[in-house]
Amino acid sequence: QFHTIKYEDLKWDESLGQGSFTRIFKGEKTDYRDGEKHTTEVLLKELDPDHKNCWESFFEAASFMSQISHKHLLHVYGVSVHGDKNIMVQEFVKHGALDLYLKREKSLSVSWKLNVAKQLACVLNFLEEQSIIHGNICAKNLLLVREEDPSQGISPFIKLSDPGINVAMLGKDVIMHRIPWIAPESLAAPDNLTHECDKWSFGATVWEIFNNGNPPLQGWSLEEKEKFYENKQQLPPSQWTELADLIGQCMSYDLAFRPSCRSIIRQLNSLVTSDYEILHATESVTQ
Ligand code: ATP
Ligand code: MG
């Protein structure tokens, strides 16, 4: 069902750290096409041996990612199995994860953030059309392919990465760590992911982007996070009313109130950056 890559055709370079259940490396993959040797830069995600019982779920993510194609969806080349090693081979993205980038580059403009939010909405809409639920949308899982260069009229460009192991396979603690990205209904029913769950995560991710990559509820204990959902609390609203509105709709505890992708895109398109700038100009005057 999925493309397998020979372990011998992979070259392992430096470690890029760890994911939730993975070790991450930069590497290269070699192909032979028409008798010619080609090498491609890749990212290698090796499933932790402690979680090797989750390999099916891990490969399921690799499988859907490699079978569909969209400009804002990360390309997965295939999987490689060697002994008890399970490896996902994917496109290497130069500027890495968006949460880290946002934290590093403190002065990204509102239009930069809005642009990225629109790109995420675009791939969310595509996945819904394909009846695919992602299940792990957050700024960490957005990768920055291209930086903005206003002097050349170049906009930032992001891709959504794979969701990893399905939520249904995760322990309660791991799930609680994902508050507030994971939809509240998933705490009680982690095996019942819906498109509405992705809408909630989308809202939390947009919040995160506009908060310069600082994670919502940073420093909260798991009990406090769980209480946050039990009490049906909301993240502090953005000063930008229209944006706060959209995030609020997405992060609505009642699934029926979460907007359609069409509505999300329409609302994002109607946000005018200059409104935000005027708002902040008046704020600094009154301070
Ligand atoms: P999870 O399933 O929780 O998302 P993961 O295994 O995908 O876990 P991440 O924490 O998402 O791991 O990613 C770890 C780091 O690896 C990121 O911060 C990023 O810097 C880097 N990274 C991940 N994917 C890529 C990629 N395709 N290209 C370049 N860097 C990447
Ligand atoms: Mg990831």
Short mmCIF file of N, CA, C and O and ligand atoms in Angstrom, two decimals, residues 45 141 161-162, ligand 2:
data_model
loop_
_atom_site.label_atom_id
_atom_site.label_comp_id
_atom_site.label_asym_id
_atom_site.label_seq_id
_atom_site.Cartn_x
_atom_site.Cartn_y
_atom_site.Cartn_z
N LYS A 45 12.50 9.93 9.88
CA LYS A 45 11.84 9.84 11.19
C LYS A 45 11.81 8.39 11.57
O LYS A 45 11.09 7.60 10.97
N ASN A 141 3.96 21.28 13.79
CA ASN A 141 3.79 20.42 12.62
C ASN A 141 3.60 21.19 11.32
O ASN A 141 3.18 20.64 10.31
N SER A 161 2.96 18.97 8.14
CA SER A 161 3.67 17.70 8.30
C SER A 161 2.71 16.56 8.67
O SER A 161 1.52 16.78 8.85
N ASP A 162 3.25 15.38 8.81
CA ASP A 162 2.42 14.21 9.13
C ASP A 162 1.95 14.26 10.60
O ASP A 162 2.62 14.86 11.43
MG MG B 2 5.62 16.47 13.83
#
